Amino acid sequence: MIVRGATRCCLRLRPTLARPTSRFSPQSCRRYSMPSGPMPTVNPTSSAGMLAPFVNELDKIAPSFKISGSQIHIIQSPIDFYETLKARIRTAKERIFLSTLYIGKSEKELIATIEDALRANPELKLSILTDALRGTREAPEPSCASLLAPLVTEFGSDRVEIRMYHTPNLTGLRKKHIPKRINEGWGLQHMKLYGVDDEIILSGANLSNDYFTNRQDRYHLFSSSEVTNYFWDLYQGVMSLSFLVQPAKDEPSGFRLHWPSTNTAPNPLERSTEFISKATPFIHNLIAPKEKSEKGSLPSGDTTVYMLGQLSQLMKPDTSTELPVMTHILKTLAAPEYTGSSWTFTAGYFNPAPSLTNLLLSTASQDNVVITASPYANGFYKSKGVSGLLPDAYTLLARRFLRTIKERKQDSAVVLKEWRRGTVNEPGGWTYHAKGLWITLPNEKDPSISIIGSSNYTKRSYSHDLEAGALIVTQDPGLKKRLGDEQKWLQEYASPVTLDDFAKTERRVGLKVRIAMWIVSVVGGAL
């Protein structure tokens, strides 16, 4: 297990599994509620004044760090993401920690890069967290788990630790009888955290060939020990609530899943209620806002990064931070002072939680854009079985969204765009998986606010999956321009669609769409 030492700059790494501890005091744990009363007035001539109503309440919802905008690098393409990740791994000095839904079972080059780094540096430690359902789906045939287990064999459990999180929502007869392709709908480890030493990439991308070549996502590299160490703490917390992957020559699959007695909670497959009971205060402490010290000067920086965690299935009551942050931002944007602002919202699988749809359409902003995948850029396009119905389901949801816009007479304020670059599974065809939010304040050219992370912003994201991300609030002109460029290049292959487009024969959905809609409600948006 990889554990952090007394200081952020020097990592103390030891072979035994250590139970992670929170950096946050119990006194800092409190459930956030939206403030009542009128919104604070803002100074329309000051960028800081326009941002103040956002950040004043955000500090009560989520922990944050002040950094320089120059510490955030925005990566544009899947290939650049892959090359950046490999480059960081090759030069890693102390730790590599990767949290993803899954690593593609054929990702030999990525594994070879990791192996080379471990061989070159005996002090380097590796930790990987994936989802148990997705990571073992193909077993005993080759799977994510069988790909990773040999790393433990070669480098030892003192240097390599592989964990797989299993939802407490799928146990007993339900787990036994529900098909593997569908059972993931009961909850997944969905955080995408790619940390190397004191840098981390936040993304929505998984670690497989399509995400490295022709599946467009978003990727932000944070060169900040504070941001990286925060997510390292959260990562360790989920690790201590996950199964340990052990090599097993006597098993047909080549591995076994073991629940260490040192874990924070009991086995979720055996004692799911107690698992959640133990996990609730533990995770709550990790994601609650940190008390600000009254002594000394406040950290300097032109950019504040708020740490977002949506881990609803682990907490009763749920004190996750992403949905409250989104809610606060959009409610604040509805104030008359923000007339003239604009937002861009994107989700590859267009199925936003109803509360978010209402909030987006209730803002005072103008010239707003929603970007989603065209059916021809949907990862489920022409896939086998019932999942092939999913593009039709998302088509219906998009059409309903346009109808809502029309009913509210907001046709001139909101544009829906579909992203398409060729056709899935054809030469040159790409899929679209990006998600996020950008907000540009009145009288400004580029966004000052953006959200990056793993969440698909669906009802499921806010109830079943483990999500992590960050809210960026910046006054740095360079970072604002980079955020503006990002939202522009994501629209290079996006075209507006109208209700008339959905009325065309090829866009009509058949009777099977009801089945597809049910699939979306259960498993949609999980990739």
PDB file of N, CA and C in Angstrom, residues 422-502:
ATOM      1  N   GLY A 422     -17.276  11.426 -38.408  1.00  0.00           N
ATOM      2  CA  GLY A 422     -17.405  10.129 -39.055  1.00  0.00           C
ATOM      3  C   GLY A 422     -18.498   9.303 -38.390  1.00  0.00           C
ATOM      4  N   THR A 423     -18.401   7.998 -38.528  1.00  0.00           N
ATOM      5  CA  THR A 423     -19.378   7.076 -37.969  1.00  0.00           C
ATOM      6  C   THR A 423     -18.668   5.987 -37.178  1.00  0.00           C
ATOM      7  N   VAL A 424     -19.223   5.692 -36.020  1.00  0.00           N
ATOM      8  CA  VAL A 424     -18.625   4.682 -35.144  1.00  0.00           C
ATOM      9  C   VAL A 424     -18.385   3.381 -35.893  1.00  0.00           C
ATOM     10  N   ASN A 425     -17.237   2.772 -35.631  1.00  0.00           N
ATOM     11  CA  ASN A 425     -16.867   1.468 -36.185  1.00  0.00           C
ATOM     12  C   ASN A 425     -16.648   1.480 -37.698  1.00  0.00           C
ATOM     13  N   GLU A 426     -16.534   2.674 -38.275  1.00  0.00           N
ATOM     14  CA  GLU A 426     -16.143   2.810 -39.669  1.00  0.00           C
ATOM     15  C   GLU A 426     -14.806   3.539 -39.725  1.00  0.00           C
ATOM     16  N   PRO A 427     -14.031   3.379 -40.800  1.00  0.00           N
ATOM     17  CA  PRO A 427     -12.730   4.049 -40.887  1.00  0.00           C
ATOM     18  C   PRO A 427     -12.855   5.549 -40.638  1.00  0.00           C
ATOM     19  N   GLY A 428     -12.048   6.058 -39.725  1.00  0.00           N
ATOM     20  CA  GLY A 428     -12.073   7.476 -39.410  1.00  0.00           C
ATOM     21  C   GLY A 428     -13.176   7.885 -38.462  1.00  0.00           C
ATOM     22  N   GLY A 429     -13.968   6.933 -37.989  1.00  0.00           N
ATOM     23  CA  GLY A 429     -15.081   7.263 -37.111  1.00  0.00           C
ATOM     24  C   GLY A 429     -14.660   7.414 -35.655  1.00  0.00           C
ATOM     25  N   TRP A 430     -15.187   8.441 -35.010  1.00  0.00           N
ATOM     26  CA  TRP A 430     -14.896   8.720 -33.603  1.00  0.00           C
ATOM     27  C   TRP A 430     -16.173   8.614 -32.761  1.00  0.00           C
ATOM     28  N   THR A 431     -15.981   8.461 -31.460  1.00  0.00           N
ATOM     29  CA  THR A 431     -17.085   8.581 -30.512  1.00  0.00           C
ATOM     30  C   THR A 431     -16.843   9.800 -29.625  1.00  0.00           C
ATOM     31  N   TYR A 432     -17.897  10.245 -28.944  1.00  0.00           N
ATOM     32  CA  TYR A 432     -17.827  11.463 -28.130  1.00  0.00           C
ATOM     33  C   TYR A 432     -18.193  11.124 -26.692  1.00  0.00           C
ATOM     34  N   HIS A 433     -17.312  11.486 -25.759  1.00  0.00           N
ATOM     35  CA  HIS A 433     -17.478  11.100 -24.357  1.00  0.00           C
ATOM     36  C   HIS A 433     -17.224  12.266 -23.404  1.00  0.00           C
ATOM     37  N   ALA A 434     -17.091  13.484 -23.934  1.00  0.00           N
ATOM     38  CA  ALA A 434     -16.745  14.632 -23.090  1.00  0.00           C
ATOM     39  C   ALA A 434     -17.918  15.069 -22.236  1.00  0.00           C
ATOM     40  N   LYS A 435     -17.598  15.574 -21.050  1.00  0.00           N
ATOM     41  CA  LYS A 435     -18.637  16.119 -20.177  1.00  0.00           C
ATOM     42  C   LYS A 435     -18.070  17.268 -19.346  1.00  0.00           C
ATOM     43  N   GLY A 436     -18.915  18.238 -19.062  1.00  0.00           N
ATOM     44  CA  GLY A 436     -18.441  19.359 -18.272  1.00  0.00           C
ATOM     45  C   GLY A 436     -19.318  20.584 -18.431  1.00  0.00           C
ATOM     46  N   LEU A 437     -18.903  21.657 -17.776  1.00  0.00           N
ATOM     47  CA  LEU A 437     -19.644  22.912 -17.775  1.00  0.00           C
ATOM     48  C   LEU A 437     -18.650  24.066 -17.815  1.00  0.00           C
ATOM     49  N   TRP A 438     -18.937  25.069 -18.624  1.00  0.00           N
ATOM     50  CA  TRP A 438     -18.169  26.305 -18.681  1.00  0.00           C
ATOM     51  C   TRP A 438     -19.141  27.468 -18.497  1.00  0.00           C
ATOM     52  N   ILE A 439     -18.755  28.472 -17.744  1.00  0.00           N
ATOM     53  CA  ILE A 439     -19.586  29.662 -17.548  1.00  0.00           C
ATOM     54  C   ILE A 439     -18.757  30.899 -17.854  1.00  0.00           C
ATOM     55  N   THR A 440     -19.275  31.737 -18.751  1.00  0.00           N
ATOM     56  CA  THR A 440     -18.639  33.001 -19.099  1.00  0.00           C
ATOM     57  C   THR A 440     -19.474  34.141 -18.526  1.00  0.00           C
ATOM     58  N   LEU A 441     -18.855  34.999 -17.749  1.00  0.00           N
ATOM     59  CA  LEU A 441     -19.567  36.086 -17.077  1.00  0.00           C
ATOM     60  C   LEU A 441     -19.895  37.216 -18.047  1.00  0.00           C
ATOM     61  N   PRO A 442     -20.858  38.075 -17.692  1.00  0.00           N
ATOM     62  CA  PRO A 442     -21.220  39.187 -18.573  1.00  0.00           C
ATOM     63  C   PRO A 442     -20.010  40.051 -18.925  1.00  0.00           C
ATOM     64  N   ASN A 443     -19.990  40.493 -20.167  1.00  0.00           N
ATOM     65  CA  ASN A 443     -18.946  41.407 -20.679  1.00  0.00           C
ATOM     66  C   ASN A 443     -17.564  40.746 -20.721  1.00  0.00           C
ATOM     67  N   GLU A 444     -17.510  39.428 -20.653  1.00  0.00           N
ATOM     68  CA  GLU A 444     -16.241  38.724 -20.761  1.00  0.00           C
ATOM     69  C   GLU A 444     -16.276  37.808 -21.979  1.00  0.00           C
ATOM     70  N   LYS A 445     -15.087  37.500 -22.482  1.00  0.00           N
ATOM     71  CA  LYS A 445     -14.972  36.709 -23.710  1.00  0.00           C
ATOM     72  C   LYS A 445     -14.843  35.216 -23.421  1.00  0.00           C
ATOM     73  N   ASP A 446     -14.156  34.882 -22.331  1.00  0.00           N
ATOM     74  CA  ASP A 446     -13.843  33.486 -22.031  1.00  0.00           C
ATOM     75  C   ASP A 446     -14.373  33.087 -20.659  1.00  0.00           C
ATOM     76  N   PRO A 447     -14.508  31.776 -20.428  1.00  0.00           N
ATOM     77  CA  PRO A 447     -15.070  31.295 -19.164  1.00  0.00           C
ATOM     78  C   PRO A 447     -14.159  31.577 -17.969  1.00  0.00           C
ATOM     79  N   SER A 448     -14.794  31.896 -16.841  1.00  0.00           N
ATOM     80  CA  SER A 448     -14.100  32.026 -15.563  1.00  0.00           C
ATOM     81  C   SER A 448     -14.355  30.811 -14.674  1.00  0.00           C
ATOM     82  N   ILE A 449     -15.363  30.023 -15.036  1.00  0.00           N
ATOM     83  CA  ILE A 449     -15.784  28.893 -14.212  1.00  0.00           C
ATOM     84  C   ILE A 449     -15.902  27.657 -15.101  1.00  0.00           C
ATOM     85  N   SER A 450     -15.386  26.532 -14.624  1.00  0.00           N
ATOM     86  CA  SER A 450     -15.533  25.288 -15.382  1.00  0.00           C
ATOM     87  C   SER A 450     -15.489  24.104 -14.431  1.00  0.00           C
ATOM     88  N   ILE A 451     -16.180  23.029 -14.817  1.00  0.00           N
ATOM     89  CA  ILE A 451     -16.172  21.778 -14.055  1.00  0.00           C
ATOM     90  C   ILE A 451     -15.605  20.682 -14.941  1.00  0.00           C
ATOM     91  N   ILE A 452     -14.668  19.910 -14.385  1.00  0.00           N
ATOM     92  CA  ILE A 452     -14.029  18.797 -15.086  1.00  0.00           C
ATOM     93  C   ILE A 452     -14.083  17.571 -14.188  1.00  0.00           C
ATOM     94  N   GLY A 453     -14.337  16.399 -14.770  1.00  0.00           N
ATOM     95  CA  GLY A 453     -14.332  15.192 -13.947  1.00  0.00           C
ATOM     96  C   GLY A 453     -15.008  14.026 -14.621  1.00  0.00           C
ATOM     97  N   SER A 454     -15.354  13.028 -13.818  1.00  0.00           N
ATOM     98  CA  SER A 454     -15.870  11.768 -14.343  1.00  0.00           C
ATOM     99  C   SER A 454     -17.378  11.727 -14.490  1.00  0.00           C
ATOM    100  N   SER A 455     -18.088  12.638 -13.835  1.00  0.00           N
ATOM    101  CA  SER A 455     -19.543  12.557 -13.769  1.00  0.00           C
ATOM    102  C   SER A 455     -20.206  12.777 -15.126  1.00  0.00           C
ATOM    103  N   ASN A 456     -21.271  12.012 -15.366  1.00  0.00           N
ATOM    104  CA  ASN A 456     -22.118  12.215 -16.545  1.00  0.00           C
ATOM    105  C   ASN A 456     -23.314  13.114 -16.230  1.00  0.00           C
ATOM    106  N   TYR A 457     -23.418  13.569 -14.979  1.00  0.00           N
ATOM    107  CA  TYR A 457     -24.475  14.492 -14.545  1.00  0.00           C
ATOM    108  C   TYR A 457     -25.871  13.890 -14.656  1.00  0.00           C
ATOM    109  N   THR A 458     -25.953  12.572 -14.577  1.00  0.00           N
ATOM    110  CA  THR A 458     -27.242  11.893 -14.665  1.00  0.00           C
ATOM    111  C   THR A 458     -27.789  11.599 -13.275  1.00  0.00           C
ATOM    112  N   LYS A 459     -29.039  11.179 -13.234  1.00  0.00           N
ATOM    113  CA  LYS A 459     -29.635  10.752 -11.973  1.00  0.00           C
ATOM    114  C   LYS A 459     -28.823   9.613 -11.375  1.00  0.00           C
ATOM    115  N   ARG A 460     -28.328   8.742 -12.253  1.00  0.00           N
ATOM    116  CA  ARG A 460     -27.508   7.630 -11.788  1.00  0.00           C
ATOM    117  C   ARG A 460     -26.191   8.110 -11.188  1.00  0.00           C
ATOM    118  N   SER A 461     -25.561   9.109 -11.809  1.00  0.00           N
ATOM    119  CA  SER A 461     -24.310   9.651 -11.275  1.00  0.00           C
ATOM    120  C   SER A 461     -24.495  10.163  -9.857  1.00  0.00           C
ATOM    121  N   TYR A 462     -25.703  10.654  -9.561  1.00  0.00           N
ATOM    122  CA  TYR A 462     -25.979  11.244  -8.259  1.00  0.00           C
ATOM    123  C   TYR A 462     -26.616  10.264  -7.290  1.00  0.00           C
ATOM    124  N   SER A 463     -26.582   8.972  -7.634  1.00  0.00           N
ATOM    125  CA  SER A 463     -27.156   7.982  -6.721  1.00  0.00           C
ATOM    126  C   SER A 463     -26.357   6.689  -6.646  1.00  0.00           C
ATOM    127  N   HIS A 464     -25.762   6.243  -7.768  1.00  0.00           N
ATOM    128  CA  HIS A 464     -25.199   4.900  -7.805  1.00  0.00           C
ATOM    129  C   HIS A 464     -23.686   4.813  -8.013  1.00  0.00           C
ATOM    130  N   ASP A 465     -23.100   5.741  -8.758  1.00  0.00           N
ATOM    131  CA  ASP A 465     -21.681   5.613  -9.116  1.00  0.00           C
ATOM    132  C   ASP A 465     -20.797   6.474  -8.221  1.00  0.00           C
ATOM    133  N   LEU A 466     -19.512   6.117  -8.165  1.00  0.00           N
ATOM    134  CA  LEU A 466     -18.526   6.927  -7.458  1.00  0.00           C
ATOM    135  C   LEU A 466     -17.885   7.876  -8.463  1.00  0.00           C
ATOM    136  N   GLU A 467     -18.020   9.179  -8.235  1.00  0.00           N
ATOM    137  CA  GLU A 467     -17.537  10.189  -9.166  1.00  0.00           C
ATOM    138  C   GLU A 467     -16.597  11.158  -8.446  1.00  0.00           C
ATOM    139  N   ALA A 468     -15.641  11.706  -9.200  1.00  0.00           N
ATOM    140  CA  ALA A 468     -14.731  12.714  -8.662  1.00  0.00           C
ATOM    141  C   ALA A 468     -14.432  13.744  -9.732  1.00  0.00           C
ATOM    142  N   GLY A 469     -14.272  14.984  -9.306  1.00  0.00           N
ATOM    143  CA  GLY A 469     -13.977  16.046 -10.259  1.00  0.00           C
ATOM    144  C   GLY A 469     -13.539  17.306  -9.553  1.00  0.00           C
ATOM    145  N   ALA A 470     -13.464  18.393 -10.307  1.00  0.00           N
ATOM    146  CA  ALA A 470     -13.023  19.671  -9.752  1.00  0.00           C
ATOM    147  C   ALA A 470     -13.788  20.813 -10.411  1.00  0.00           C
ATOM    148  N   LEU A 471     -14.053  21.829  -9.613  1.00  0.00           N
ATOM    149  CA  LEU A 471     -14.603  23.084 -10.104  1.00  0.00           C
ATOM    150  C   LEU A 471     -13.483  24.104 -10.122  1.00  0.00           C
ATOM    151  N   ILE A 472     -13.268  24.708 -11.269  1.00  0.00           N
ATOM    152  CA  ILE A 472     -12.230  25.717 -11.433  1.00  0.00           C
ATOM    153  C   ILE A 472     -12.877  27.097 -11.478  1.00  0.00           C
ATOM    154  N   VAL A 473     -12.428  27.996 -10.608  1.00  0.00           N
ATOM    155  CA  VAL A 473     -12.877  29.389 -10.619  1.00  0.00           C
ATOM    156  C   VAL A 473     -11.619  30.244 -10.761  1.00  0.00           C
ATOM    157  N   THR A 474     -11.493  30.972 -11.859  1.00  0.00           N
ATOM    158  CA  THR A 474     -10.222  31.636 -12.149  1.00  0.00           C
ATOM    159  C   THR A 474     -10.381  33.076 -12.602  1.00  0.00           C
ATOM    160  N   GLN A 475      -9.374  33.873 -12.270  1.00  0.00           N
ATOM    161  CA  GLN A 475      -9.246  35.227 -12.799  1.00  0.00           C
ATOM    162  C   GLN A 475      -8.008  35.347 -13.686  1.00  0.00           C
ATOM    163  N   ASP A 476      -7.354  34.221 -13.939  1.00  0.00           N
ATOM    164  CA  ASP A 476      -6.145  34.222 -14.755  1.00  0.00           C
ATOM    165  C   ASP A 476      -6.516  34.305 -16.231  1.00  0.00           C
ATOM    166  N   PRO A 477      -6.089  35.355 -16.931  1.00  0.00           N
ATOM    167  CA  PRO A 477      -6.458  35.509 -18.355  1.00  0.00           C
ATOM    168  C   PRO A 477      -5.998  34.337 -19.209  1.00  0.00           C
ATOM    169  N   GLY A 478      -4.804  33.801 -18.916  1.00  0.00           N
ATOM    170  CA  GLY A 478      -4.296  32.688 -19.710  1.00  0.00           C
ATOM    171  C   GLY A 478      -5.149  31.443 -19.574  1.00  0.00           C
ATOM    172  N   LEU A 479      -5.541  31.105 -18.334  1.00  0.00           N
ATOM    173  CA  LEU A 479      -6.377  29.927 -18.125  1.00  0.00           C
ATOM    174  C   LEU A 479      -7.767  30.145 -18.708  1.00  0.00           C
ATOM    175  N   LYS A 480      -8.306  31.352 -18.558  1.00  0.00           N
ATOM    176  CA  LYS A 480      -9.627  31.630 -19.136  1.00  0.00           C
ATOM    177  C   LYS A 480      -9.599  31.438 -20.650  1.00  0.00           C
ATOM    178  N   LYS A 481      -8.523  31.886 -21.281  1.00  0.00           N
ATOM    179  CA  LYS A 481      -8.424  31.697 -22.730  1.00  0.00           C
ATOM    180  C   LYS A 481      -8.346  30.217 -23.082  1.00  0.00           C
ATOM    181  N   ARG A 482      -7.579  29.449 -22.299  1.00  0.00           N
ATOM    182  CA  ARG A 482      -7.472  28.011 -22.568  1.00  0.00           C
ATOM    183  C   ARG A 482      -8.818  27.316 -22.389  1.00  0.00           C
ATOM    184  N   LEU A 483      -9.587  27.731 -21.392  1.00  0.00           N
ATOM    185  CA  LEU A 483     -10.928  27.167 -21.208  1.00  0.00           C
ATOM    186  C   LEU A 483     -11.836  27.558 -22.365  1.00  0.00           C
ATOM    187  N   GLY A 484     -11.686  28.798 -22.831  1.00  0.00           N
ATOM    188  CA  GLY A 484     -12.477  29.234 -23.979  1.00  0.00           C
ATOM    189  C   GLY A 484     -12.120  28.457 -25.231  1.00  0.00           C
ATOM    190  N   ASP A 485     -10.835  28.237 -25.428  1.00  0.00           N
ATOM    191  CA  ASP A 485     -10.400  27.447 -26.580  1.00  0.00           C
ATOM    192  C   ASP A 485     -10.934  26.016 -26.487  1.00  0.00           C
ATOM    193  N   GLU A 486     -10.946  25.465 -25.275  1.00  0.00           N
ATOM    194  CA  GLU A 486     -11.424  24.094 -25.095  1.00  0.00           C
ATOM    195  C   GLU A 486     -12.890  23.964 -25.515  1.00  0.00           C
ATOM    196  N   GLN A 487     -13.726  24.874 -25.071  1.00  0.00           N
ATOM    197  CA  GLN A 487     -15.138  24.764 -25.430  1.00  0.00           C
ATOM    198  C   GLN A 487     -15.361  25.029 -26.916  1.00  0.00           C
ATOM    199  N   LYS A 488     -14.442  25.764 -27.536  1.00  0.00           N
ATOM    200  CA  LYS A 488     -14.553  26.003 -28.983  1.00  0.00           C
ATOM    201  C   LYS A 488     -14.140  24.767 -29.769  1.00  0.00           C
ATOM    202  N   TRP A 489     -12.997  24.159 -29.426  1.00  0.00           N
ATOM    203  CA  TRP A 489     -12.538  23.030 -30.235  1.00  0.00           C
ATOM    204  C   TRP A 489     -13.457  21.820 -30.056  1.00  0.00           C
ATOM    205  N   LEU A 490     -14.139  21.720 -28.914  1.00  0.00           N
ATOM    206  CA  LEU A 490     -15.103  20.628 -28.754  1.00  0.00           C
ATOM    207  C   LEU A 490     -16.320  20.811 -29.662  1.00  0.00           C
ATOM    208  N   GLN A 491     -16.498  22.033 -30.190  1.00  0.00           N
ATOM    209  CA  GLN A 491     -17.629  22.285 -31.082  1.00  0.00           C
ATOM    210  C   GLN A 491     -17.238  22.258 -32.557  1.00  0.00           C
ATOM    211  N   GLU A 492     -15.971  21.965 -32.850  1.00  0.00           N
ATOM    212  CA  GLU A 492     -15.540  21.949 -34.244  1.00  0.00           C
ATOM    213  C   GLU A 492     -16.291  20.901 -35.059  1.00  0.00           C
ATOM    214  N   TYR A 493     -16.670  19.797 -34.411  1.00  0.00           N
ATOM    215  CA  TYR A 493     -17.402  18.737 -35.104  1.00  0.00           C
ATOM    216  C   TYR A 493     -18.857  18.663 -34.635  1.00  0.00           C
ATOM    217  N   ALA A 494     -19.352  19.751 -34.050  1.00  0.00           N
ATOM    218  CA  ALA A 494     -20.722  19.768 -33.526  1.00  0.00           C
ATOM    219  C   ALA A 494     -21.602  20.689 -34.358  1.00  0.00           C
ATOM    220  N   SER A 495     -22.802  20.225 -34.674  1.00  0.00           N
ATOM    221  CA  SER A 495     -23.739  21.008 -35.486  1.00  0.00           C
ATOM    222  C   SER A 495     -25.076  21.140 -34.774  1.00  0.00           C
ATOM    223  N   PRO A 496     -25.734  22.307 -34.884  1.00  0.00           N
ATOM    224  CA  PRO A 496     -27.032  22.493 -34.240  1.00  0.00           C
ATOM    225  C   PRO A 496     -28.086  21.531 -34.795  1.00  0.00           C
ATOM    226  N   VAL A 497     -28.981  21.084 -33.927  1.00  0.00           N
ATOM    227  CA  VAL A 497     -30.118  20.267 -34.341  1.00  0.00           C
ATOM    228  C   VAL A 497     -31.393  20.902 -33.795  1.00  0.00           C
ATOM    229  N   THR A 498     -32.483  20.703 -34.521  1.00  0.00           N
ATOM    230  CA  THR A 498     -33.772  21.279 -34.150  1.00  0.00           C
ATOM    231  C   THR A 498     -34.827  20.181 -34.074  1.00  0.00           C
ATOM    232  N   LEU A 499     -36.013  20.562 -33.653  1.00  0.00           N
ATOM    233  CA  LEU A 499     -37.120  19.603 -33.619  1.00  0.00           C
ATOM    234  C   LEU A 499     -37.437  19.094 -35.019  1.00  0.00           C
ATOM    235  N   ASP A 500     -37.224  19.920 -36.013  1.00  0.00           N
ATOM    236  CA  ASP A 500     -37.454  19.469 -37.389  1.00  0.00           C
ATOM    237  C   ASP A 500     -36.498  18.339 -37.765  1.00  0.00           C
ATOM    238  N   ASP A 501     -35.265  18.408 -37.283  1.00  0.00           N
ATOM    239  CA  ASP A 501     -34.308  17.340 -37.559  1.00  0.00           C
ATOM    240  C   ASP A 501     -34.770  16.021 -36.938  1.00  0.00           C
ATOM    241  N   PHE A 502     -35.335  16.102 -35.748  1.00  0.00           N
ATOM    242  CA  PHE A 502     -35.780  14.882 -35.067  1.00  0.00           C
ATOM    243  C   PHE A 502     -37.056  14.315 -35.691  1.00  0.00           C
TER     244      PHE A 502
END
